[in-house]
Short mmCIF file of C-alpha atoms and ligand atoms in Angstrom, two decimals:
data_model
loop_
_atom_site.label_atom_id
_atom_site.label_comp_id
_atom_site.label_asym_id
_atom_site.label_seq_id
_atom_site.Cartn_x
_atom_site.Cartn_y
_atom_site.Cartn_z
CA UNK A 660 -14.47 201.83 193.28
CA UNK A 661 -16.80 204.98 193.24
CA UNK A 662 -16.38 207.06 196.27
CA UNK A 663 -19.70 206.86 198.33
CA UNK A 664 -22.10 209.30 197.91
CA UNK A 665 -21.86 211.58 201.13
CA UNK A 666 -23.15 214.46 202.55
CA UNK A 667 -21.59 216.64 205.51
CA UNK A 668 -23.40 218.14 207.94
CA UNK A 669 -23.61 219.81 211.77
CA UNK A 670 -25.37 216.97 214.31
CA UNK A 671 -29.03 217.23 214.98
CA UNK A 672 -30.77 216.14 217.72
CA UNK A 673 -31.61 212.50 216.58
CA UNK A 674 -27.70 211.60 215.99
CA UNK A 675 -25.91 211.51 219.18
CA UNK A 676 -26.91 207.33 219.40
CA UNK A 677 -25.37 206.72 216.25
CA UNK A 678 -22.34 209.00 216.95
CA UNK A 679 -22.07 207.16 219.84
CA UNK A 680 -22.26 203.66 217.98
CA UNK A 681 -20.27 204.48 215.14
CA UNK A 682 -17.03 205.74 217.19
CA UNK A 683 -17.58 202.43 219.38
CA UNK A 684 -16.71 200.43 216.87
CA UNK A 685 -14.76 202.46 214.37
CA UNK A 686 -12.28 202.70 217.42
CA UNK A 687 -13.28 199.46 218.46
CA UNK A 688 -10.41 197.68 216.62
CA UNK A 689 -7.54 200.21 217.25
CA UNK A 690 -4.72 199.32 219.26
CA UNK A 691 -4.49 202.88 220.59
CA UNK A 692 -7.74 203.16 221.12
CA UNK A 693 -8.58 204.19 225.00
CA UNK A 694 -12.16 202.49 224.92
CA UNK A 695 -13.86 205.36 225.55
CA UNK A 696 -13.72 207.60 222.63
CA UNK A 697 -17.70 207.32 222.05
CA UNK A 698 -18.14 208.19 225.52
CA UNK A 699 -15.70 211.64 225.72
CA UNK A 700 -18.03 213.03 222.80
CA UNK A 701 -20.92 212.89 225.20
CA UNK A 702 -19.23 214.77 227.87
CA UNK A 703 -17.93 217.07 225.59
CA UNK A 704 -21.37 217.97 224.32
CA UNK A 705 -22.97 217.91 228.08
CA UNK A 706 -20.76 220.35 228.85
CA UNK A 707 -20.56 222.60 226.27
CA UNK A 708 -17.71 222.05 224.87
CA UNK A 709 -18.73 220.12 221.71
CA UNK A 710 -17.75 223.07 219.56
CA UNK A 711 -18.36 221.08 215.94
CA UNK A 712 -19.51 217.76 215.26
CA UNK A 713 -19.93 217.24 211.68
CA UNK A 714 -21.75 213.95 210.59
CA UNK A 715 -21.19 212.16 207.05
CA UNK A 716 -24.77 210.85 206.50
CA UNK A 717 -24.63 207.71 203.28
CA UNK A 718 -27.93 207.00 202.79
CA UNK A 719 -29.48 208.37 205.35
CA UNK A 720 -27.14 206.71 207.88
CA UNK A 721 -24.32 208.48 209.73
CA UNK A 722 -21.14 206.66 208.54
CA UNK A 723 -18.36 209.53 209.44
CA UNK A 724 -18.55 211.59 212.41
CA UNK A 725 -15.50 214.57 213.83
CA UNK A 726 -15.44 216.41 216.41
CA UNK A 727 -13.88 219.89 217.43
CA UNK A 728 -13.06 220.87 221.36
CA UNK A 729 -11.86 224.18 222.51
CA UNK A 730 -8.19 223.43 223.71
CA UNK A 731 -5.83 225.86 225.90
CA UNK A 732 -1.99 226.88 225.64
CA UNK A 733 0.44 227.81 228.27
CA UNK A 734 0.57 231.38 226.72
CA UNK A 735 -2.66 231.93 227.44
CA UNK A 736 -3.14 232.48 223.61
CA UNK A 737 -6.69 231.86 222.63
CA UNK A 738 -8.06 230.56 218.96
CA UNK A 739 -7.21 226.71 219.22
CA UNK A 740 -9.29 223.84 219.10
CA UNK A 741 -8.57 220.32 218.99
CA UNK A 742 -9.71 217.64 216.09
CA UNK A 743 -10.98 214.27 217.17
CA UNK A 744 -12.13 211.99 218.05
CA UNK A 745 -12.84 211.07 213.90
CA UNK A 746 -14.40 207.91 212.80
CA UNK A 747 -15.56 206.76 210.00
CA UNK A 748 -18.02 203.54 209.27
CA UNK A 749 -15.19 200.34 208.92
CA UNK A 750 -16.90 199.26 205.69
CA UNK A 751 -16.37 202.65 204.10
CA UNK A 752 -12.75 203.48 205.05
CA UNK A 753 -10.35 205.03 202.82
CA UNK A 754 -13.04 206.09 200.47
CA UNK A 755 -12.63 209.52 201.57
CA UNK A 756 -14.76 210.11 204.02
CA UNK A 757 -12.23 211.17 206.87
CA UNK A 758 -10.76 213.34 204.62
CA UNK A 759 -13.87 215.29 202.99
CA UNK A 760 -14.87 215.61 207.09
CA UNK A 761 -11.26 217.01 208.34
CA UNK A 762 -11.57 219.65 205.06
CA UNK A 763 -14.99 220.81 206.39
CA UNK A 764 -14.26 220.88 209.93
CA UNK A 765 -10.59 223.38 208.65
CA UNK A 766 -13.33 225.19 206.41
CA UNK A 767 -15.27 225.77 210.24
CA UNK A 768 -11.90 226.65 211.86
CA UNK A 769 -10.84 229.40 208.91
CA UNK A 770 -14.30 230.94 209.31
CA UNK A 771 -14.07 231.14 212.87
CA UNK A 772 -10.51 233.07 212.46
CA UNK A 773 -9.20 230.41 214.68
CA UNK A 774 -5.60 229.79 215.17
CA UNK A 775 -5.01 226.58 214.73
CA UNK A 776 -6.14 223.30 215.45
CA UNK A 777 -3.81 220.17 217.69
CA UNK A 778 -4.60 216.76 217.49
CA UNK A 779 -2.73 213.17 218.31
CA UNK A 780 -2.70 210.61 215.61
CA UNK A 781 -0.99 208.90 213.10
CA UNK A 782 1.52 210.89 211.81
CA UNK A 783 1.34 209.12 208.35
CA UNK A 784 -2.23 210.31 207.85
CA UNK A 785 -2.61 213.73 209.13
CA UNK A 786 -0.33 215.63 207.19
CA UNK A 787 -1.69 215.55 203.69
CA UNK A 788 -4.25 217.64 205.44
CA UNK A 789 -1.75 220.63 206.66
CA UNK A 790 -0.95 219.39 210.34
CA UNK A 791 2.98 218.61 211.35
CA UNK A 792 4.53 216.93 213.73
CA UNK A 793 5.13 219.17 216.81
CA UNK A 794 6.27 217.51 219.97
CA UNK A 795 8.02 220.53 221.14
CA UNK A 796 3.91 221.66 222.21
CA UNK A 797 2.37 218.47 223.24
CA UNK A 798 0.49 218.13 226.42
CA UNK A 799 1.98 216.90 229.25
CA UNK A 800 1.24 212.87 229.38
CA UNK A 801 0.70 213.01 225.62
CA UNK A 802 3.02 210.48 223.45
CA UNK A 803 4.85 213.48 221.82
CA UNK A 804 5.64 211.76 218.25
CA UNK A 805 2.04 211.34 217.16
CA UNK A 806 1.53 214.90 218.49
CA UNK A 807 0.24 217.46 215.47
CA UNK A 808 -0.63 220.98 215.04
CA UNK A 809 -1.77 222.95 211.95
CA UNK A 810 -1.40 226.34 212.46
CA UNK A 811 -3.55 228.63 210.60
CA UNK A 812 -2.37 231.57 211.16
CA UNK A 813 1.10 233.33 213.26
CA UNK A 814 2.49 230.04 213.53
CA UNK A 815 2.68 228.30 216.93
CA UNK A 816 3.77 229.93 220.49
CA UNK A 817 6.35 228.73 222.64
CA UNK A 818 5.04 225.97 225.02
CA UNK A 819 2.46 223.68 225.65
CA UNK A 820 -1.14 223.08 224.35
CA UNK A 821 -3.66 221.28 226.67
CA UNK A 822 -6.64 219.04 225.11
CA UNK A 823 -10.08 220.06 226.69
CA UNK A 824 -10.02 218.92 230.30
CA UNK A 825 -12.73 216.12 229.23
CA UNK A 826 -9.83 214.30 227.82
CA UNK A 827 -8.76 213.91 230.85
CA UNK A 828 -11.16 212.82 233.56
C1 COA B 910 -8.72 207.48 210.57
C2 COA B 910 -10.04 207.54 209.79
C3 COA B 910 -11.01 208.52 210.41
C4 COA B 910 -9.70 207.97 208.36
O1 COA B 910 -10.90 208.02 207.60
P1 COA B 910 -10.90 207.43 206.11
O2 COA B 910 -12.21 207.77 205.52
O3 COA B 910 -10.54 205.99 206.17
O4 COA B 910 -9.71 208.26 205.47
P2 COA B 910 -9.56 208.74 203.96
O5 COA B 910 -10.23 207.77 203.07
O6 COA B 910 -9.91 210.17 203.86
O7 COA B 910 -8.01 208.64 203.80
C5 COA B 910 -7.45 207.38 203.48
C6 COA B 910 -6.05 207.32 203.96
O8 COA B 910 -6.04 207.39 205.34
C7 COA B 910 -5.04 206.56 205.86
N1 COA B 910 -5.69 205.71 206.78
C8 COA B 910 -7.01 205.49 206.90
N2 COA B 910 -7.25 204.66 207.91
C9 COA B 910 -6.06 204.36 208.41
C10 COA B 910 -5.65 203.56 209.47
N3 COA B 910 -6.54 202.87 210.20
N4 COA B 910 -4.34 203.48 209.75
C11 COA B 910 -3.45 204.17 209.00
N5 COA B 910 -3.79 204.94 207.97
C12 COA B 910 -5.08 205.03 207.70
C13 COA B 910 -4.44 205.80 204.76
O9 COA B 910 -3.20 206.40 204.48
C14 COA B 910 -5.38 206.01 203.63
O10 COA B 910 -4.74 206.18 202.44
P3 COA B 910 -4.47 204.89 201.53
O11 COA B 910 -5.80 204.24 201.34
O12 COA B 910 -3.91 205.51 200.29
O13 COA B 910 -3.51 204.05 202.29
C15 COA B 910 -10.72 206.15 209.74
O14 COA B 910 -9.85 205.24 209.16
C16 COA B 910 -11.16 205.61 211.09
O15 COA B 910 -12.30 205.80 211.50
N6 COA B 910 -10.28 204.88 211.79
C17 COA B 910 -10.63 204.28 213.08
C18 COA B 910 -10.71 205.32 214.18
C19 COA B 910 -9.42 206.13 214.24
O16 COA B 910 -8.33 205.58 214.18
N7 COA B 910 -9.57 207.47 214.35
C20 COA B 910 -8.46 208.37 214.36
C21 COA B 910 -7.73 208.35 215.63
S1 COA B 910 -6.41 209.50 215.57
#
């Protein structure tokens, strides 16, 4: 099968419904899944915190969406975000899609001179795309085996990372 034909792009004003949508049921039949992914994207953006959110538009429809939040570490050392939630469109998994999104959103992080980026997922998936395991740093309340970090540059510090406070209201 062809990949589909996709193209990658910031979030305009018009997509925040179908963001919303799309992680609603992409997450919709994960057992991890809190139930309220869709919804932590909106308070992300409301409060400014929203600091990518790339969109894979398929013919004219948004069918992949990810999503970067500024994250803190116990050092106090700046330059780290956090990936996710990600989604893609059920129909059009493993096509590609997630992946040709995480490479953007690491092209976004590498111009930004960021650090690094943390996220918590499945540790089978995320490390074709540069992030290890590191449950030595994973927030407090976090399961620490599905715990990642890709570290872009200087490797990680000592201690703790915290997701956006969002993730936790
Ligand atoms: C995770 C997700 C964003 C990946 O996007 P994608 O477009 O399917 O991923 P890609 O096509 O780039 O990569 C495909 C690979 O991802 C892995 N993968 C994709 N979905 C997976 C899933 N649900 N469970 C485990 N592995 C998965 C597989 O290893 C697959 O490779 P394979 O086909 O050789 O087995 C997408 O499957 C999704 O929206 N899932 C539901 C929401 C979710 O779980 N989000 C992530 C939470 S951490």
């Amino acid at each position: 099968m062809n990949p589909p034909a996709i193209r990658i792009r910031p979030e305009v004003e018009a997509d925040p419904p179908a963001i919303f949508d799309l992680t609603r049921r992409a997450f919709a039949p994960m057992p991890f899944a809190a139930g309220d992914e869709q919804v932590l994207i909106g308070v992300l953006r409301d409060l400014g915190a929203l600091s990518l959110s790339l969109v894979a538009e398929h013919r004219g429809e948004v069918v992949g969406h990810v999503a970067l939040s500024p994250v803190t570490h116990e050092s106090g050392e700046a330059g780290w975000f956090g990936l996710g939630p990600i989604s893609v469109e059920p129909a059009l998994q493993r096509q590609g899609v997630g992946g040709a999104l995480i490479a953007e959103a690491k092209r976004w992080l590498s111009d930004q001179d960021a650090r690094g980026c943390i996220l918590t997922g499945d540790p089978n998936y995320y490390p074709r795309h540069g992030f290890l395991p590191a449950p030595g740093h994973a927030p407090e309340a976090e399961p620490p085996e599905y715990f990642m970090v890709l570290s872009l540059s200087g490797g990680i510090p000592d201690g703790r990372f915290r997701f956006h406070p969002a993730f936790y209201a």
